[in-house]
Amino acid sequence: MSLGSDTVLMNFSSFSLSLFFLVPPQIINISSDITVNEGSSVTLMCLAFGRPEPTVTWRHLSGKGRGFVSEDEYLEISGITRDQSGEYECSAVNDVAAPDIRRVKITVNYPPYISNAKNTGASVGQKGILRCEASAVPVAEFQWFKEETSPSPFSPRRLANGLDGVRIENKGRMSTLTFFNVSEKDYGNYTCVATNKLGNSNASIILYGPGAVHDGSNAASRAMACLWLSGTLLAHFLIKF
Ligand SMILES: *[C@@H]1O[C@H](CO)[C@@H](O)[C@H](O)[C@H]1NC(C)=O
Ligand SMILES: *[C@@H]1O[C@H](CO)[C@@H](O)[C@H](O)[C@H]1NC(C)=O
Ligand SMILES: *[C@@H]1O[C@H](CO)[C@@H](O)[C@H](O)[C@H]1NC(C)=O
Ligand SMILES: *[C@@H]1O[C@H](CO)[C@@H](O)[C@H](O)[C@H]1NC(C)=O
């Protein structure tokens, strides 16, 4: 009888002992969301407790560089790129209970890059729209300029919203310059400038009329072709007579 109760007691204490040493994984300290400039070095930390000691891993959840990144409490990224921005997930795993999972967001700032700016045609009396698209973090602010040929050639004049019959609209990555009623004097060379706190970038966009040659190099090659053609015709003329 007494032997039996001893066994029960012994079993109970080893049971409570093992209970005491089994602790579910728990993340006790983790980095906060951060914003850094492209090229900087970043270290994320995820400290976890548990018995047995949990395995800590980092994964990149979003963006192009998505996937497994580190099997360590510390995730070090040197020279961070824009593709490495987004959500990172830390999981602490042991066999005792479900993993403890938390997320940290890294925002990577970078200067504007103009991804879309196309020459556009419009007829006199019609609506014309020039579009300029820039990717940037923080989001870019836009300005539009027109290349003036007079008084001094190629001096850019800043366009103001509501003046000269144009409207400038900025929505996220995109800026549009709308001419409500295109006239001859509107044709020409416009420059879109995208700026954020890390820098700026610009692109030239031509508003051209029907039948116009709207590419600088084409205009030049057409001029060359004209010269060549008149030269050839002249040669033929001289040979014949
Ligand atoms: C978390 O870790 C950081 C950096 O080591 C430390 O400054 C902070 O006090 C810690 N927070 C807690 C709640 O332990
Ligand atoms: C566009 O401009 C021309 C010349 O300035 C004017 O005659 C015409 O009525 C305008 N059209 C519209 C729709 O405003
Ligand atoms: C456009 O960019 C070039 C080269 O970075 C710069 O020289 C020029 O001043 C810029 N133009 C405008 C209107 O900002
Ligand atoms: C438009 O203006 C820009 C900036 O001045 C210049 O680099 C570009 O060659 C011009 N394009 C044409 C077709 O004239």
PDB file of N, CA and C in Angstrom, residues 93-151:
ATOM      1  N   VAL A  93       9.787  28.674 -32.594  1.00  0.00           N
ATOM      2  CA  VAL A  93       9.177  27.337 -32.652  1.00  0.00           C
ATOM      3  C   VAL A  93       9.851  26.398 -31.649  1.00  0.00           C
ATOM      4  N   ASN A  94       9.056  25.737 -30.808  1.00  0.00           N
ATOM      5  CA  ASN A  94       9.517  24.511 -30.142  1.00  0.00           C
ATOM      6  C   ASN A  94       8.366  23.500 -30.176  1.00  0.00           C
ATOM      7  N   ASP A  95       8.583  22.330 -29.602  1.00  0.00           N
ATOM      8  CA  ASP A  95       7.584  21.270 -29.761  1.00  0.00           C
ATOM      9  C   ASP A  95       6.441  21.375 -28.765  1.00  0.00           C
ATOM     10  N   VAL A  96       6.511  22.323 -27.851  1.00  0.00           N
ATOM     11  CA  VAL A  96       5.561  22.362 -26.743  1.00  0.00           C
ATOM     12  C   VAL A  96       4.180  22.861 -27.175  1.00  0.00           C
ATOM     13  N   ALA A  97       4.175  23.932 -27.940  1.00  0.00           N
ATOM     14  CA  ALA A  97       2.891  24.514 -28.344  1.00  0.00           C
ATOM     15  C   ALA A  97       3.064  25.202 -29.688  1.00  0.00           C
ATOM     16  N   ALA A  98       2.007  25.821 -30.152  1.00  0.00           N
ATOM     17  CA  ALA A  98       2.043  26.503 -31.449  1.00  0.00           C
ATOM     18  C   ALA A  98       3.125  27.589 -31.445  1.00  0.00           C
ATOM     19  N   PRO A  99       3.723  27.838 -32.610  1.00  0.00           N
ATOM     20  CA  PRO A  99       4.773  28.869 -32.695  1.00  0.00           C
ATOM     21  C   PRO A  99       4.250  30.252 -32.315  1.00  0.00           C
ATOM     22  N   ASP A 100       5.138  31.090 -31.835  1.00  0.00           N
ATOM     23  CA  ASP A 100       4.791  32.491 -31.621  1.00  0.00           C
ATOM     24  C   ASP A 100       5.307  33.244 -32.847  1.00  0.00           C
ATOM     25  N   ILE A 101       4.447  34.020 -33.466  1.00  0.00           N
ATOM     26  CA  ILE A 101       4.790  34.661 -34.736  1.00  0.00           C
ATOM     27  C   ILE A 101       4.493  36.146 -34.657  1.00  0.00           C
ATOM     28  N   ARG A 102       5.481  36.955 -35.072  1.00  0.00           N
ATOM     29  CA  ARG A 102       5.221  38.405 -35.124  1.00  0.00           C
ATOM     30  C   ARG A 102       5.867  39.009 -36.361  1.00  0.00           C
ATOM     31  N   ARG A 103       5.391  40.197 -36.724  1.00  0.00           N
ATOM     32  CA  ARG A 103       5.849  40.828 -37.962  1.00  0.00           C
ATOM     33  C   ARG A 103       6.469  42.199 -37.730  1.00  0.00           C
ATOM     34  N   VAL A 104       7.433  42.513 -38.599  1.00  0.00           N
ATOM     35  CA  VAL A 104       8.091  43.823 -38.574  1.00  0.00           C
ATOM     36  C   VAL A 104       8.115  44.342 -40.004  1.00  0.00           C
ATOM     37  N   LYS A 105       7.857  45.621 -40.168  1.00  0.00           N
ATOM     38  CA  LYS A 105       7.845  46.188 -41.512  1.00  0.00           C
ATOM     39  C   LYS A 105       9.069  47.079 -41.733  1.00  0.00           C
ATOM     40  N   ILE A 106       9.766  46.836 -42.837  1.00  0.00           N
ATOM     41  CA  ILE A 106      10.885  47.705 -43.225  1.00  0.00           C
ATOM     42  C   ILE A 106      10.456  48.525 -44.441  1.00  0.00           C
ATOM     43  N   THR A 107      10.546  49.839 -44.303  1.00  0.00           N
ATOM     44  CA  THR A 107      10.271  50.731 -45.429  1.00  0.00           C
ATOM     45  C   THR A 107      11.609  51.240 -45.949  1.00  0.00           C
ATOM     46  N   VAL A 108      11.851  51.055 -47.248  1.00  0.00           N
ATOM     47  CA  VAL A 108      13.129  51.493 -47.839  1.00  0.00           C
ATOM     48  C   VAL A 108      12.876  52.707 -48.735  1.00  0.00           C
ATOM     49  N   ASN A 109      13.446  53.825 -48.353  1.00  0.00           N
ATOM     50  CA  ASN A 109      13.334  55.047 -49.163  1.00  0.00           C
ATOM     51  C   ASN A 109      14.284  54.995 -50.345  1.00  0.00           C
ATOM     52  N   TYR A 110      13.840  55.487 -51.490  1.00  0.00           N
ATOM     53  CA  TYR A 110      14.743  55.623 -52.627  1.00  0.00           C
ATOM     54  C   TYR A 110      14.312  56.797 -53.497  1.00  0.00           C
ATOM     55  N   PRO A 111      15.268  57.366 -54.255  1.00  0.00           N
ATOM     56  CA  PRO A 111      14.948  58.541 -55.065  1.00  0.00           C
ATOM     57  C   PRO A 111      14.070  58.180 -56.255  1.00  0.00           C
ATOM     58  N   PRO A 112      13.372  59.157 -56.829  1.00  0.00           N
ATOM     59  CA  PRO A 112      12.455  58.884 -57.932  1.00  0.00           C
ATOM     60  C   PRO A 112      13.156  58.280 -59.149  1.00  0.00           C
ATOM     61  N   TYR A 113      12.414  57.398 -59.790  1.00  0.00           N
ATOM     62  CA  TYR A 113      12.858  56.791 -61.034  1.00  0.00           C
ATOM     63  C   TYR A 113      11.655  56.884 -61.975  1.00  0.00           C
ATOM     64  N   ILE A 114      11.810  57.596 -63.099  1.00  0.00           N
ATOM     65  CA  ILE A 114      10.670  57.779 -64.002  1.00  0.00           C
ATOM     66  C   ILE A 114      10.533  56.546 -64.876  1.00  0.00           C
ATOM     67  N   SER A 115       9.417  55.856 -64.703  1.00  0.00           N
ATOM     68  CA  SER A 115       9.234  54.560 -65.351  1.00  0.00           C
ATOM     69  C   SER A 115       8.404  54.679 -66.617  1.00  0.00           C
ATOM     70  N   ASN A 116       7.701  55.778 -66.763  1.00  0.00           N
ATOM     71  CA  ASN A 116       6.843  55.916 -67.934  1.00  0.00           C
ATOM     72  C   ASN A 116       6.665  57.387 -68.284  1.00  0.00           C
ATOM     73  N   ALA A 117       7.059  57.751 -69.490  1.00  0.00           N
ATOM     74  CA  ALA A 117       6.900  59.113 -69.993  1.00  0.00           C
ATOM     75  C   ALA A 117       6.932  59.019 -71.513  1.00  0.00           C
ATOM     76  N   LYS A 118       5.787  59.066 -72.142  1.00  0.00           N
ATOM     77  CA  LYS A 118       5.728  58.852 -73.593  1.00  0.00           C
ATOM     78  C   LYS A 118       5.316  60.107 -74.338  1.00  0.00           C
ATOM     79  N   ASN A 119       5.939  60.329 -75.489  1.00  0.00           N
ATOM     80  CA  ASN A 119       5.506  61.406 -76.367  1.00  0.00           C
ATOM     81  C   ASN A 119       4.070  61.138 -76.797  1.00  0.00           C
ATOM     82  N   THR A 120       3.300  62.208 -76.896  1.00  0.00           N
ATOM     83  CA  THR A 120       1.863  62.033 -77.120  1.00  0.00           C
ATOM     84  C   THR A 120       1.374  62.993 -78.188  1.00  0.00           C
ATOM     85  N   GLY A 121       0.479  62.504 -79.031  1.00  0.00           N
ATOM     86  CA  GLY A 121      -0.077  63.339 -80.082  1.00  0.00           C
ATOM     87  C   GLY A 121      -1.465  63.838 -79.734  1.00  0.00           C
ATOM     88  N   ALA A 122      -1.795  65.044 -80.213  1.00  0.00           N
ATOM     89  CA  ALA A 122      -3.141  65.593 -80.031  1.00  0.00           C
ATOM     90  C   ALA A 122      -3.393  66.617 -81.125  1.00  0.00           C
ATOM     91  N   SER A 123      -4.629  66.678 -81.606  1.00  0.00           N
ATOM     92  CA  SER A 123      -4.971  67.640 -82.658  1.00  0.00           C
ATOM     93  C   SER A 123      -5.405  68.964 -82.043  1.00  0.00           C
ATOM     94  N   VAL A 124      -5.239  70.036 -82.834  1.00  0.00           N
ATOM     95  CA  VAL A 124      -5.678  71.363 -82.389  1.00  0.00           C
ATOM     96  C   VAL A 124      -7.177  71.321 -82.085  1.00  0.00           C
ATOM     97  N   GLY A 125      -7.536  71.944 -80.957  1.00  0.00           N
ATOM     98  CA  GLY A 125      -8.940  72.010 -80.570  1.00  0.00           C
ATOM     99  C   GLY A 125      -9.404  70.817 -79.749  1.00  0.00           C
ATOM    100  N   GLN A 126      -8.492  69.831 -79.609  1.00  0.00           N
ATOM    101  CA  GLN A 126      -8.850  68.637 -78.836  1.00  0.00           C
ATOM    102  C   GLN A 126      -8.163  68.638 -77.480  1.00  0.00           C
ATOM    103  N   LYS A 127      -8.503  67.643 -76.718  1.00  0.00           N
ATOM    104  CA  LYS A 127      -7.872  67.469 -75.414  1.00  0.00           C
ATOM    105  C   LYS A 127      -6.555  66.724 -75.595  1.00  0.00           C
ATOM    106  N   GLY A 128      -5.538  67.132 -74.873  1.00  0.00           N
ATOM    107  CA  GLY A 128      -4.257  66.435 -74.918  1.00  0.00           C
ATOM    108  C   GLY A 128      -3.807  66.120 -73.504  1.00  0.00           C
ATOM    109  N   ILE A 129      -3.269  64.920 -73.317  1.00  0.00           N
ATOM    110  CA  ILE A 129      -2.839  64.526 -71.962  1.00  0.00           C
ATOM    111  C   ILE A 129      -1.427  63.952 -72.006  1.00  0.00           C
ATOM    112  N   LEU A 130      -0.516  64.573 -71.248  1.00  0.00           N
ATOM    113  CA  LEU A 130       0.831  64.020 -71.096  1.00  0.00           C
ATOM    114  C   LEU A 130       0.900  63.323 -69.744  1.00  0.00           C
ATOM    115  N   ARG A 131       1.502  62.134 -69.740  1.00  0.00           N
ATOM    116  CA  ARG A 131       1.571  61.360 -68.492  1.00  0.00           C
ATOM    117  C   ARG A 131       3.021  61.093 -68.107  1.00  0.00           C
ATOM    118  N   CYS A 132       3.244  61.165 -66.805  1.00  0.00           N
ATOM    119  CA  CYS A 132       4.587  60.922 -66.276  1.00  0.00           C
ATOM    120  C   CYS A 132       4.430  60.055 -65.039  1.00  0.00           C
ATOM    121  N   GLU A 133       5.101  58.907 -65.047  1.00  0.00           N
ATOM    122  CA  GLU A 133       4.958  57.984 -63.919  1.00  0.00           C
ATOM    123  C   GLU A 133       6.317  57.759 -63.275  1.00  0.00           C
ATOM    124  N   ALA A 134       6.367  57.914 -61.962  1.00  0.00           N
ATOM    125  CA  ALA A 134       7.631  57.746 -61.241  1.00  0.00           C
ATOM    126  C   ALA A 134       7.433  56.844 -60.042  1.00  0.00           C
ATOM    127  N   SER A 135       8.372  55.920 -59.849  1.00  0.00           N
ATOM    128  CA  SER A 135       8.326  55.169 -58.599  1.00  0.00           C
ATOM    129  C   SER A 135       9.342  55.796 -57.656  1.00  0.00           C
ATOM    130  N   ALA A 136       8.949  55.939 -56.408  1.00  0.00           N
ATOM    131  CA  ALA A 136       9.781  56.599 -55.398  1.00  0.00           C
ATOM    132  C   ALA A 136       9.191  56.315 -54.027  1.00  0.00           C
ATOM    133  N   VAL A 137      10.059  56.269 -53.009  1.00  0.00           N
ATOM    134  CA  VAL A 137       9.595  56.211 -51.615  1.00  0.00           C
ATOM    135  C   VAL A 137      10.426  57.216 -50.827  1.00  0.00           C
ATOM    136  N   PRO A 138       9.829  58.207 -50.126  1.00  0.00           N
ATOM    137  CA  PRO A 138       8.400  58.505 -50.155  1.00  0.00           C
ATOM    138  C   PRO A 138       7.941  58.920 -51.554  1.00  0.00           C
ATOM    139  N   VAL A 139       6.632  58.894 -51.764  1.00  0.00           N
ATOM    140  CA  VAL A 139       6.063  59.155 -53.064  1.00  0.00           C
ATOM    141  C   VAL A 139       6.555  60.516 -53.612  1.00  0.00           C
ATOM    142  N   ALA A 140       6.790  60.579 -54.926  1.00  0.00           N
ATOM    143  CA  ALA A 140       7.390  61.774 -55.520  1.00  0.00           C
ATOM    144  C   ALA A 140       6.390  62.923 -55.651  1.00  0.00           C
ATOM    145  N   GLU A 141       6.925  64.140 -55.633  1.00  0.00           N
ATOM    146  CA  GLU A 141       6.134  65.309 -56.021  1.00  0.00           C
ATOM    147  C   GLU A 141       6.569  65.669 -57.433  1.00  0.00           C
ATOM    148  N   PHE A 142       5.639  66.207 -58.213  1.00  0.00           N
ATOM    149  CA  PHE A 142       5.920  66.450 -59.630  1.00  0.00           C
ATOM    150  C   PHE A 142       5.875  67.940 -59.968  1.00  0.00           C
ATOM    151  N   GLN A 143       6.704  68.311 -60.921  1.00  0.00           N
ATOM    152  CA  GLN A 143       6.640  69.645 -61.518  1.00  0.00           C
ATOM    153  C   GLN A 143       6.739  69.462 -63.029  1.00  0.00           C
ATOM    154  N   TRP A 144       6.084  70.369 -63.731  1.00  0.00           N
ATOM    155  CA  TRP A 144       6.137  70.319 -65.198  1.00  0.00           C
ATOM    156  C   TRP A 144       6.747  71.610 -65.722  1.00  0.00           C
ATOM    157  N   PHE A 145       7.596  71.472 -66.739  1.00  0.00           N
ATOM    158  CA  PHE A 145       8.222  72.629 -67.373  1.00  0.00           C
ATOM    159  C   PHE A 145       8.003  72.543 -68.878  1.00  0.00           C
ATOM    160  N   LYS A 146       8.003  73.720 -69.492  1.00  0.00           N
ATOM    161  CA  LYS A 146       7.997  73.727 -70.953  1.00  0.00           C
ATOM    162  C   LYS A 146       9.292  74.344 -71.447  1.00  0.00           C
ATOM    163  N   GLU A 147       9.911  73.672 -72.430  1.00  0.00           N
ATOM    164  CA  GLU A 147      11.116  74.224 -73.039  1.00  0.00           C
ATOM    165  C   GLU A 147      10.700  75.370 -73.948  1.00  0.00           C
ATOM    166  N   GLU A 148      11.176  76.567 -73.653  1.00  0.00           N
ATOM    167  CA  GLU A 148      10.837  77.715 -74.486  1.00  0.00           C
ATOM    168  C   GLU A 148      11.929  77.925 -75.522  1.00  0.00           C
ATOM    169  N   THR A 149      11.519  78.294 -76.729  1.00  0.00           N
ATOM    170  CA  THR A 149      12.522  78.589 -77.749  1.00  0.00           C
ATOM    171  C   THR A 149      12.832  80.084 -77.778  1.00  0.00           C
ATOM    172  N   SER A 150      11.967  80.876 -77.134  1.00  0.00           N
ATOM    173  CA  SER A 150      12.255  82.295 -76.973  1.00  0.00           C
ATOM    174  C   SER A 150      11.737  82.748 -75.617  1.00  0.00           C
ATOM    175  N   PRO A 151      12.266  83.801 -74.958  1.00  0.00           N
ATOM    176  CA  PRO A 151      13.331  84.680 -75.468  1.00  0.00           C
ATOM    177  C   PRO A 151      14.683  83.984 -75.550  1.00  0.00           C
TER     178      PRO A 151
END
